[in-house]
């Protein structure tokens, strides 16, 4: 499918991710184009990434603070200023009812037309993309979109105790999935995606090498999308939720 884009994004978009930096690897170039076009984008990050990094002298509590600050700085690079961290334990996320309720709460609070989330499917070609936390968050996010956030009888306490009316998200963009059907040209926003990624200093030992690798991945995605030579693209599976 050819890349579309340049169509106006909806006013409100919620990006759900498992760890700090996931958003920046998968979709920061696309997000920059949305905020440039005036969309309000929020991040809901399920863990604080305390299992990341290789420096054993840094306490895990300290790592929570570091990674939240890094993600906040990364978000600014692409025009995102609303972040919420749910505080689930990094490396041990499961698609529980509690996580579905917490994501449904965020959806009802923010009332986004579009949700971006990781894929619940394992990607055999790219092990890192299918991290168990990513799959768990992808599964819970899709369940939160349908049916939890839109059904007044799902998690009735959200309505009864928090006054959160049901909300139907119309469109989901799965990042890192195995069946992309939509490509966004991020050639113009790549520099900001890299700036966002470089904000995750605790996780990156070779930023220049990372930039080279990313340029290669995004160029090959652009080639798959049929974009002109020299283009860079991010891939998504876009679903209409009915
Ligand atoms: Zn991750």
PDB file of C-alpha atoms and ligand atoms in Angstrom:
ATOM      1  CA  UNK A   1       0.000   0.000   0.000  1.00  0.00           C
ATOM      2  CA  UNK A   2       1.437   3.401  -0.890  1.00  0.00           C
ATOM      3  CA  UNK A   3       2.174   5.851   1.850  1.00  0.00           C
ATOM      4  CA  UNK A   4      -0.636   8.265   2.434  1.00  0.00           C
ATOM      5  CA  UNK A   5       0.118  10.980   4.963  1.00  0.00           C
ATOM      6  CA  UNK A   6      -0.237  14.688   4.551  1.00  0.00           C
ATOM      7  CA  UNK A   7      -3.873  14.083   5.430  1.00  0.00           C
ATOM      8  CA  UNK A   8      -4.618  15.954   8.617  1.00  0.00           C
ATOM      9  CA  UNK A   9      -4.242  13.938  11.801  1.00  0.00           C
ATOM     10  CA  UNK A  10      -7.116  13.924  14.314  1.00  0.00           C
ATOM     11  CA  UNK A  11      -7.066  16.468  17.137  1.00  0.00           C
ATOM     12  CA  UNK A  12      -6.225  14.021  19.906  1.00  0.00           C
ATOM     13  CA  UNK A  13      -3.897  11.019  19.763  1.00  0.00           C
ATOM     14  CA  UNK A  14      -2.793   8.682  22.555  1.00  0.00           C
ATOM     15  CA  UNK A  15       0.422   6.699  22.222  1.00  0.00           C
ATOM     16  CA  UNK A  16       0.646   3.655  24.511  1.00  0.00           C
ATOM     17  CA  UNK A  17       4.041   1.992  24.991  1.00  0.00           C
ATOM     18  CA  UNK A  18       5.689  -0.494  27.324  1.00  0.00           C
ATOM     19  CA  UNK A  19       9.030   1.231  27.979  1.00  0.00           C
ATOM     20  CA  UNK A  20      10.665   4.625  27.694  1.00  0.00           C
ATOM     21  CA  UNK A  21      12.300   4.764  24.204  1.00  0.00           C
ATOM     22  CA  UNK A  22       9.830   2.374  22.483  1.00  0.00           C
ATOM     23  CA  UNK A  23       7.894   5.314  21.078  1.00  0.00           C
ATOM     24  CA  UNK A  24      11.067   6.907  19.777  1.00  0.00           C
ATOM     25  CA  UNK A  25      12.257   3.786  17.979  1.00  0.00           C
ATOM     26  CA  UNK A  26       8.862   3.022  16.466  1.00  0.00           C
ATOM     27  CA  UNK A  27       6.980   6.196  15.765  1.00  0.00           C
ATOM     28  CA  UNK A  28       8.647   9.465  16.830  1.00  0.00           C
ATOM     29  CA  UNK A  29       9.093  10.664  13.232  1.00  0.00           C
ATOM     30  CA  UNK A  30       5.392  10.175  12.571  1.00  0.00           C
ATOM     31  CA  UNK A  31       4.456  11.801  15.873  1.00  0.00           C
ATOM     32  CA  UNK A  32       6.534  14.881  15.021  1.00  0.00           C
ATOM     33  CA  UNK A  33       4.535  15.286  11.799  1.00  0.00           C
ATOM     34  CA  UNK A  34       1.286  15.008  13.757  1.00  0.00           C
ATOM     35  CA  UNK A  35       2.216  17.619  16.354  1.00  0.00           C
ATOM     36  CA  UNK A  36       3.485  19.884  13.547  1.00  0.00           C
ATOM     37  CA  UNK A  37       0.006  19.609  12.027  1.00  0.00           C
ATOM     38  CA  UNK A  38      -1.554  20.687  15.326  1.00  0.00           C
ATOM     39  CA  UNK A  39      -2.521  17.366  16.899  1.00  0.00           C
ATOM     40  CA  UNK A  40      -2.375  17.006  20.661  1.00  0.00           C
ATOM     41  CA  UNK A  41      -0.402  13.839  21.431  1.00  0.00           C
ATOM     42  CA  UNK A  42      -0.110  12.175  24.846  1.00  0.00           C
ATOM     43  CA  UNK A  43       2.107   9.295  25.919  1.00  0.00           C
ATOM     44  CA  UNK A  44       1.059   6.584  28.354  1.00  0.00           C
ATOM     45  CA  UNK A  45       4.132   4.509  29.231  1.00  0.00           C
ATOM     46  CA  UNK A  46       3.273   1.350  31.150  1.00  0.00           C
ATOM     47  CA  UNK A  47       6.656   0.778  32.851  1.00  0.00           C
ATOM     48  CA  UNK A  48       9.453   3.166  33.703  1.00  0.00           C
ATOM     49  CA  UNK A  49      12.105   1.006  32.057  1.00  0.00           C
ATOM     50  CA  UNK A  50      14.019   0.204  35.229  1.00  0.00           C
ATOM     51  CA  UNK A  51      15.239  -3.108  33.762  1.00  0.00           C
ATOM     52  CA  UNK A  52      17.087  -1.233  31.037  1.00  0.00           C
ATOM     53  CA  UNK A  53      20.743  -0.285  30.744  1.00  0.00           C
ATOM     54  CA  UNK A  54      23.787  -2.279  31.726  1.00  0.00           C
ATOM     55  CA  UNK A  55      25.285  -0.181  34.533  1.00  0.00           C
ATOM     56  CA  UNK A  56      24.807  -2.291  37.684  1.00  0.00           C
ATOM     57  CA  UNK A  57      26.018   0.527  39.924  1.00  0.00           C
ATOM     58  CA  UNK A  58      22.841   2.499  39.197  1.00  0.00           C
ATOM     59  CA  UNK A  59      20.043   1.500  41.547  1.00  0.00           C
ATOM     60  CA  UNK A  60      16.820   0.471  39.880  1.00  0.00           C
ATOM     61  CA  UNK A  61      14.927   3.175  41.775  1.00  0.00           C
ATOM     62  CA  UNK A  62      17.353   5.717  40.374  1.00  0.00           C
ATOM     63  CA  UNK A  63      16.865   4.250  36.916  1.00  0.00           C
ATOM     64  CA  UNK A  64      13.124   4.967  37.136  1.00  0.00           C
ATOM     65  CA  UNK A  65      13.880   8.650  37.664  1.00  0.00           C
ATOM     66  CA  UNK A  66      16.510   8.724  34.925  1.00  0.00           C
ATOM     67  CA  UNK A  67      14.351   7.028  32.336  1.00  0.00           C
ATOM     68  CA  UNK A  68      11.252   9.087  33.041  1.00  0.00           C
ATOM     69  CA  UNK A  69      13.342  12.245  32.638  1.00  0.00           C
ATOM     70  CA  UNK A  70      14.881  10.917  29.402  1.00  0.00           C
ATOM     71  CA  UNK A  71      11.461  10.074  27.965  1.00  0.00           C
ATOM     72  CA  UNK A  72      10.133  13.489  28.936  1.00  0.00           C
ATOM     73  CA  UNK A  73      13.067  15.155  27.144  1.00  0.00           C
ATOM     74  CA  UNK A  74      12.601  12.887  24.115  1.00  0.00           C
ATOM     75  CA  UNK A  75       8.902  13.734  23.942  1.00  0.00           C
ATOM     76  CA  UNK A  76       9.692  17.464  23.855  1.00  0.00           C
ATOM     77  CA  UNK A  77      11.806  16.909  20.731  1.00  0.00           C
ATOM     78  CA  UNK A  78       8.702  15.823  18.856  1.00  0.00           C
ATOM     79  CA  UNK A  79       6.220  18.238  20.388  1.00  0.00           C
ATOM     80  CA  UNK A  80       4.737  16.033  23.110  1.00  0.00           C
ATOM     81  CA  UNK A  81       4.317  17.455  26.604  1.00  0.00           C
ATOM     82  CA  UNK A  82       1.728  15.203  28.246  1.00  0.00           C
ATOM     83  CA  UNK A  83       3.236  11.999  29.621  1.00  0.00           C
ATOM     84  CA  UNK A  84       1.862   9.536  32.127  1.00  0.00           C
ATOM     85  CA  UNK A  85       3.822   6.621  33.573  1.00  0.00           C
ATOM     86  CA  UNK A  86       1.742   3.765  34.978  1.00  0.00           C
ATOM     87  CA  UNK A  87       4.570   2.263  37.041  1.00  0.00           C
ATOM     88  CA  UNK A  88       4.148  -1.407  36.123  1.00  0.00           C
ATOM     89  CA  UNK A  89       7.279  -3.508  36.750  1.00  0.00           C
ATOM     90  CA  UNK A  90       9.638  -3.522  33.767  1.00  0.00           C
ATOM     91  CA  UNK A  91      10.042  -7.051  32.395  1.00  0.00           C
ATOM     92  CA  UNK A  92       7.000  -8.461  34.164  1.00  0.00           C
ATOM     93  CA  UNK A  93       4.050  -6.869  32.396  1.00  0.00           C
ATOM     94  CA  UNK A  94       1.042  -9.077  31.773  1.00  0.00           C
ATOM     95  CA  UNK A  95      -2.187  -8.148  29.957  1.00  0.00           C
ATOM     96  CA  UNK A  96      -4.164  -8.170  33.201  1.00  0.00           C
ATOM     97  CA  UNK A  97      -7.592  -6.747  33.907  1.00  0.00           C
ATOM     98  CA  UNK A  98      -5.856  -4.100  36.033  1.00  0.00           C
ATOM     99  CA  UNK A  99      -3.748  -2.965  33.066  1.00  0.00           C
ATOM    100  CA  UNK A 100      -6.785  -2.959  30.777  1.00  0.00           C
ATOM    101  CA  UNK A 101      -8.642  -0.807  33.294  1.00  0.00           C
ATOM    102  CA  UNK A 102      -5.709   1.603  33.632  1.00  0.00           C
ATOM    103  CA  UNK A 103      -5.456   1.996  29.853  1.00  0.00           C
ATOM    104  CA  UNK A 104      -9.233   2.334  29.501  1.00  0.00           C
ATOM    105  CA  UNK A 105      -9.040   5.084  32.136  1.00  0.00           C
ATOM    106  CA  UNK A 106      -6.408   6.961  30.131  1.00  0.00           C
ATOM    107  CA  UNK A 107      -8.515   6.611  26.968  1.00  0.00           C
ATOM    108  CA  UNK A 108     -11.651   7.888  28.689  1.00  0.00           C
ATOM    109  CA  UNK A 109      -9.744  10.801  30.222  1.00  0.00           C
ATOM    110  CA  UNK A 110      -8.036  11.868  26.994  1.00  0.00           C
ATOM    111  CA  UNK A 111     -10.759  10.851  24.481  1.00  0.00           C
ATOM    112  CA  UNK A 112      -8.352  10.302  21.568  1.00  0.00           C
ATOM    113  CA  UNK A 113      -9.580   9.592  18.036  1.00  0.00           C
ATOM    114  CA  UNK A 114      -6.444   7.540  17.386  1.00  0.00           C
ATOM    115  CA  UNK A 115      -4.369   5.198  19.574  1.00  0.00           C
ATOM    116  CA  UNK A 116      -0.860   4.007  18.732  1.00  0.00           C
ATOM    117  CA  UNK A 117       0.280   0.823  20.482  1.00  0.00           C
ATOM    118  CA  UNK A 118       2.732  -2.079  20.152  1.00  0.00           C
ATOM    119  CA  UNK A 119       1.801  -5.344  18.508  1.00  0.00           C
ATOM    120  CA  UNK A 120       0.511  -8.207  20.648  1.00  0.00           C
ATOM    121  CA  UNK A 121       2.081 -10.653  18.183  1.00  0.00           C
ATOM    122  CA  UNK A 122       5.522 -12.196  18.307  1.00  0.00           C
ATOM    123  CA  UNK A 123       7.776 -11.120  15.474  1.00  0.00           C
ATOM    124  CA  UNK A 124      10.064 -14.052  14.679  1.00  0.00           C
ATOM    125  CA  UNK A 125      12.174 -11.953  12.340  1.00  0.00           C
ATOM    126  CA  UNK A 126      12.962  -9.300  14.948  1.00  0.00           C
ATOM    127  CA  UNK A 127      13.088 -10.671  18.479  1.00  0.00           C
ATOM    128  CA  UNK A 128      13.525  -7.302  20.209  1.00  0.00           C
ATOM    129  CA  UNK A 129      10.341  -5.910  18.734  1.00  0.00           C
ATOM    130  CA  UNK A 130       8.387  -8.780  20.276  1.00  0.00           C
ATOM    131  CA  UNK A 131       9.636  -8.215  23.850  1.00  0.00           C
ATOM    132  CA  UNK A 132       7.088  -9.827  26.199  1.00  0.00           C
ATOM    133  CA  UNK A 133       6.208  -6.450  27.729  1.00  0.00           C
ATOM    134  CA  UNK A 134       5.476  -5.072  24.250  1.00  0.00           C
ATOM    135  CA  UNK A 135       3.169  -7.983  23.470  1.00  0.00           C
ATOM    136  CA  UNK A 136       1.407  -7.701  26.823  1.00  0.00           C
ATOM    137  CA  UNK A 137       0.892  -3.959  26.418  1.00  0.00           C
ATOM    138  CA  UNK A 138      -0.291  -4.403  22.819  1.00  0.00           C
ATOM    139  CA  UNK A 139      -2.862  -6.967  23.900  1.00  0.00           C
ATOM    140  CA  UNK A 140      -4.119  -4.896  26.833  1.00  0.00           C
ATOM    141  CA  UNK A 141      -4.216  -1.716  24.712  1.00  0.00           C
ATOM    142  CA  UNK A 142      -6.368  -3.355  22.034  1.00  0.00           C
ATOM    143  CA  UNK A 143      -8.688  -4.730  24.723  1.00  0.00           C
ATOM    144  CA  UNK A 144      -8.877  -1.276  26.291  1.00  0.00           C
ATOM    145  CA  UNK A 145      -9.838   0.226  22.922  1.00  0.00           C
ATOM    146  CA  UNK A 146     -12.367  -2.533  22.327  1.00  0.00           C
ATOM    147  CA  UNK A 147     -14.420  -3.145  24.335  1.00  0.00           C
ATOM    148  CA  UNK A 148     -13.352  -1.632  27.661  1.00  0.00           C
ATOM    149  CA  UNK A 149     -13.178   2.111  27.011  1.00  0.00           C
ATOM    150  CA  UNK A 150     -16.394   2.255  24.997  1.00  0.00           C
ATOM    151  CA  UNK A 151     -18.570  -0.074  27.064  1.00  0.00           C
ATOM    152  CA  UNK A 152     -20.184   1.620  30.081  1.00  0.00           C
ATOM    153  CA  UNK A 153     -20.550  -1.789  31.747  1.00  0.00           C
ATOM    154  CA  UNK A 154     -16.856  -2.641  31.436  1.00  0.00           C
ATOM    155  CA  UNK A 155     -15.010  -1.538  34.581  1.00  0.00           C
ATOM    156  CA  UNK A 156     -18.178   0.219  35.822  1.00  0.00           C
ATOM    157  CA  UNK A 157     -16.154   1.864  38.583  1.00  0.00           C
ATOM    158  CA  UNK A 158     -14.603   4.179  35.983  1.00  0.00           C
ATOM    159  CA  UNK A 159     -18.017   5.713  35.406  1.00  0.00           C
ATOM    160  CA  UNK A 160     -19.434   5.341  38.916  1.00  0.00           C
ATOM    161  CA  UNK A 161     -16.428   6.522  40.902  1.00  0.00           C
ATOM    162  CA  UNK A 162     -14.414   8.631  38.465  1.00  0.00           C
ATOM    163  CA  UNK A 163     -17.166  10.016  36.275  1.00  0.00           C
ATOM    164  CA  UNK A 164     -15.388   8.818  33.138  1.00  0.00           C
ATOM    165  CA  UNK A 165     -17.869   8.472  30.292  1.00  0.00           C
ATOM    166  CA  UNK A 166     -17.302   5.714  27.711  1.00  0.00           C
ATOM    167  CA  UNK A 167     -15.223   6.667  24.679  1.00  0.00           C
ATOM    168  CA  UNK A 168     -14.833   4.888  21.344  1.00  0.00           C
ATOM    169  CA  UNK A 169     -11.397   5.198  19.731  1.00  0.00           C
ATOM    170  CA  UNK A 170     -12.012   4.937  16.001  1.00  0.00           C
ATOM    171  CA  UNK A 171      -8.553   4.037  14.762  1.00  0.00           C
ATOM    172  CA  UNK A 172      -5.564   2.077  16.064  1.00  0.00           C
ATOM    173  CA  UNK A 173      -2.048   2.249  14.644  1.00  0.00           C
ATOM    174  CA  UNK A 174       0.000  -0.802  15.609  1.00  0.00           C
ATOM    175  CA  UNK A 175       3.734  -0.136  15.661  1.00  0.00           C
ATOM    176  CA  UNK A 176       6.250  -2.928  15.187  1.00  0.00           C
ATOM    177  CA  UNK A 177       3.666  -5.397  13.938  1.00  0.00           C
ATOM    178  CA  UNK A 178       4.183  -8.215  11.490  1.00  0.00           C
ATOM    179  CA  UNK A 179       1.643  -7.021   8.912  1.00  0.00           C
ATOM    180  CA  UNK A 180       2.143  -3.304   8.244  1.00  0.00           C
ATOM    181  CA  UNK A 181      -0.345  -1.771   5.837  1.00  0.00           C
ATOM    182  CA  UNK A 182       0.535   1.889   6.143  1.00  0.00           C
ATOM    183  CA  UNK A 183       3.762   3.841   5.768  1.00  0.00           C
ATOM    184  CA  UNK A 184       4.580   7.367   6.845  1.00  0.00           C
ATOM    185  CA  UNK A 185       7.328   9.330   5.114  1.00  0.00           C
ATOM    186  CA  UNK A 186       9.494  10.657   7.966  1.00  0.00           C
ATOM    187  CA  UNK A 187      12.364  11.983   5.876  1.00  0.00           C
ATOM    188  CA  UNK A 188      11.670  15.527   7.089  1.00  0.00           C
ATOM    189  CA  UNK A 189      11.291  14.627  10.760  1.00  0.00           C
ATOM    190  CA  UNK A 190      14.101  12.055  11.008  1.00  0.00           C
ATOM    191  CA  UNK A 191      16.469  14.532  12.667  1.00  0.00           C
ATOM    192  CA  UNK A 192      13.967  15.085  15.463  1.00  0.00           C
ATOM    193  CA  UNK A 193      13.416  11.346  15.837  1.00  0.00           C
ATOM    194  CA  UNK A 194      17.169  10.951  16.280  1.00  0.00           C
ATOM    195  CA  UNK A 195      17.263  13.838  18.755  1.00  0.00           C
ATOM    196  CA  UNK A 196      14.492  12.096  20.691  1.00  0.00           C
ATOM    197  CA  UNK A 197      16.394   8.799  20.670  1.00  0.00           C
ATOM    198  CA  UNK A 198      19.586  10.500  21.800  1.00  0.00           C
ATOM    199  CA  UNK A 199      17.677  11.731  24.851  1.00  0.00           C
ATOM    200  CA  UNK A 200      17.758   8.148  26.138  1.00  0.00           C
ATOM    201  CA  UNK A 201      21.410   8.473  27.053  1.00  0.00           C
ATOM    202  CA  UNK A 202      21.317   5.773  29.741  1.00  0.00           C
ATOM    203  CA  UNK A 203      20.394   3.214  27.078  1.00  0.00           C
ATOM    204  CA  UNK A 204      22.630   4.214  24.205  1.00  0.00           C
ATOM    205  CA  UNK A 205      26.349   3.498  24.141  1.00  0.00           C
ATOM    206  CA  UNK A 206      26.972   4.379  20.489  1.00  0.00           C
ATOM    207  CA  UNK A 207      24.574   7.117  19.338  1.00  0.00           C
ATOM    208  CA  UNK A 208      26.247   7.570  15.945  1.00  0.00           C
ATOM    209  CA  UNK A 209      26.051   3.841  15.241  1.00  0.00           C
ATOM    210  CA  UNK A 210      22.407   3.878  16.307  1.00  0.00           C
ATOM    211  CA  UNK A 211      21.665   6.701  13.878  1.00  0.00           C
ATOM    212  CA  UNK A 212      23.313   4.768  11.043  1.00  0.00           C
ATOM    213  CA  UNK A 213      21.357   1.612  11.843  1.00  0.00           C
ATOM    214  CA  UNK A 214      18.087   3.486  12.090  1.00  0.00           C
ATOM    215  CA  UNK A 215      18.693   5.272   8.824  1.00  0.00           C
ATOM    216  CA  UNK A 216      19.209   1.865   7.204  1.00  0.00           C
ATOM    217  CA  UNK A 217      16.027   0.391   8.709  1.00  0.00           C
ATOM    218  CA  UNK A 218      13.899   3.382   7.799  1.00  0.00           C
ATOM    219  CA  UNK A 219      15.333   3.502   4.275  1.00  0.00           C
ATOM    220  CA  UNK A 220      14.424  -0.121   3.750  1.00  0.00           C
ATOM    221  CA  UNK A 221      10.912   0.553   5.092  1.00  0.00           C
ATOM    222  CA  UNK A 222      10.630   3.459   2.638  1.00  0.00           C
ATOM    223  CA  UNK A 223      11.722   1.184  -0.208  1.00  0.00           C
ATOM    224  CA  UNK A 224       9.024  -1.327   0.783  1.00  0.00           C
ATOM    225  CA  UNK A 225       6.524   1.531   0.710  1.00  0.00           C
ATOM    226  CA  UNK A 226       7.608   2.472  -2.802  1.00  0.00           C
ATOM    227  CA  UNK A 227       8.878   5.899  -1.758  1.00  0.00           C
ATOM    228  CA  UNK A 228      11.638   7.576  -3.778  1.00  0.00           C
ATOM    229  CA  UNK A 229      15.300   6.738  -3.183  1.00  0.00           C
ATOM    230  CA  UNK A 230      16.645   8.652  -0.177  1.00  0.00           C
ATOM    231  CA  UNK A 231      13.324   8.578   1.669  1.00  0.00           C
ATOM    232  CA  UNK A 232      12.860   7.293   5.215  1.00  0.00           C
ATOM    233  CA  UNK A 233       9.635   5.790   6.543  1.00  0.00           C
ATOM    234  CA  UNK A 234       7.969   4.298   9.606  1.00  0.00           C
ATOM    235  CA  UNK A 235       5.485   1.430   9.251  1.00  0.00           C
ATOM    236  CA  UNK A 236       2.180   0.730  10.961  1.00  0.00           C
ATOM    237  CA  UNK A 237      -0.760  -1.593  10.772  1.00  0.00           C
ATOM    238  CA  UNK A 238      -3.778   0.692  10.818  1.00  0.00           C
ATOM    239  CA  UNK A 239      -7.065  -0.761  12.060  1.00  0.00           C
ATOM    240  CA  UNK A 240     -10.533   0.771  12.005  1.00  0.00           C
ATOM    241  CA  UNK A 241     -12.240  -0.336  15.190  1.00  0.00           C
ATOM    242  CA  UNK A 242     -15.851  -0.278  13.960  1.00  0.00           C
TER     243      UNK A 242
HETATM  244 ZN1  LIG B   1      10.617  -1.771  24.815  1.00  0.00          ZN
END
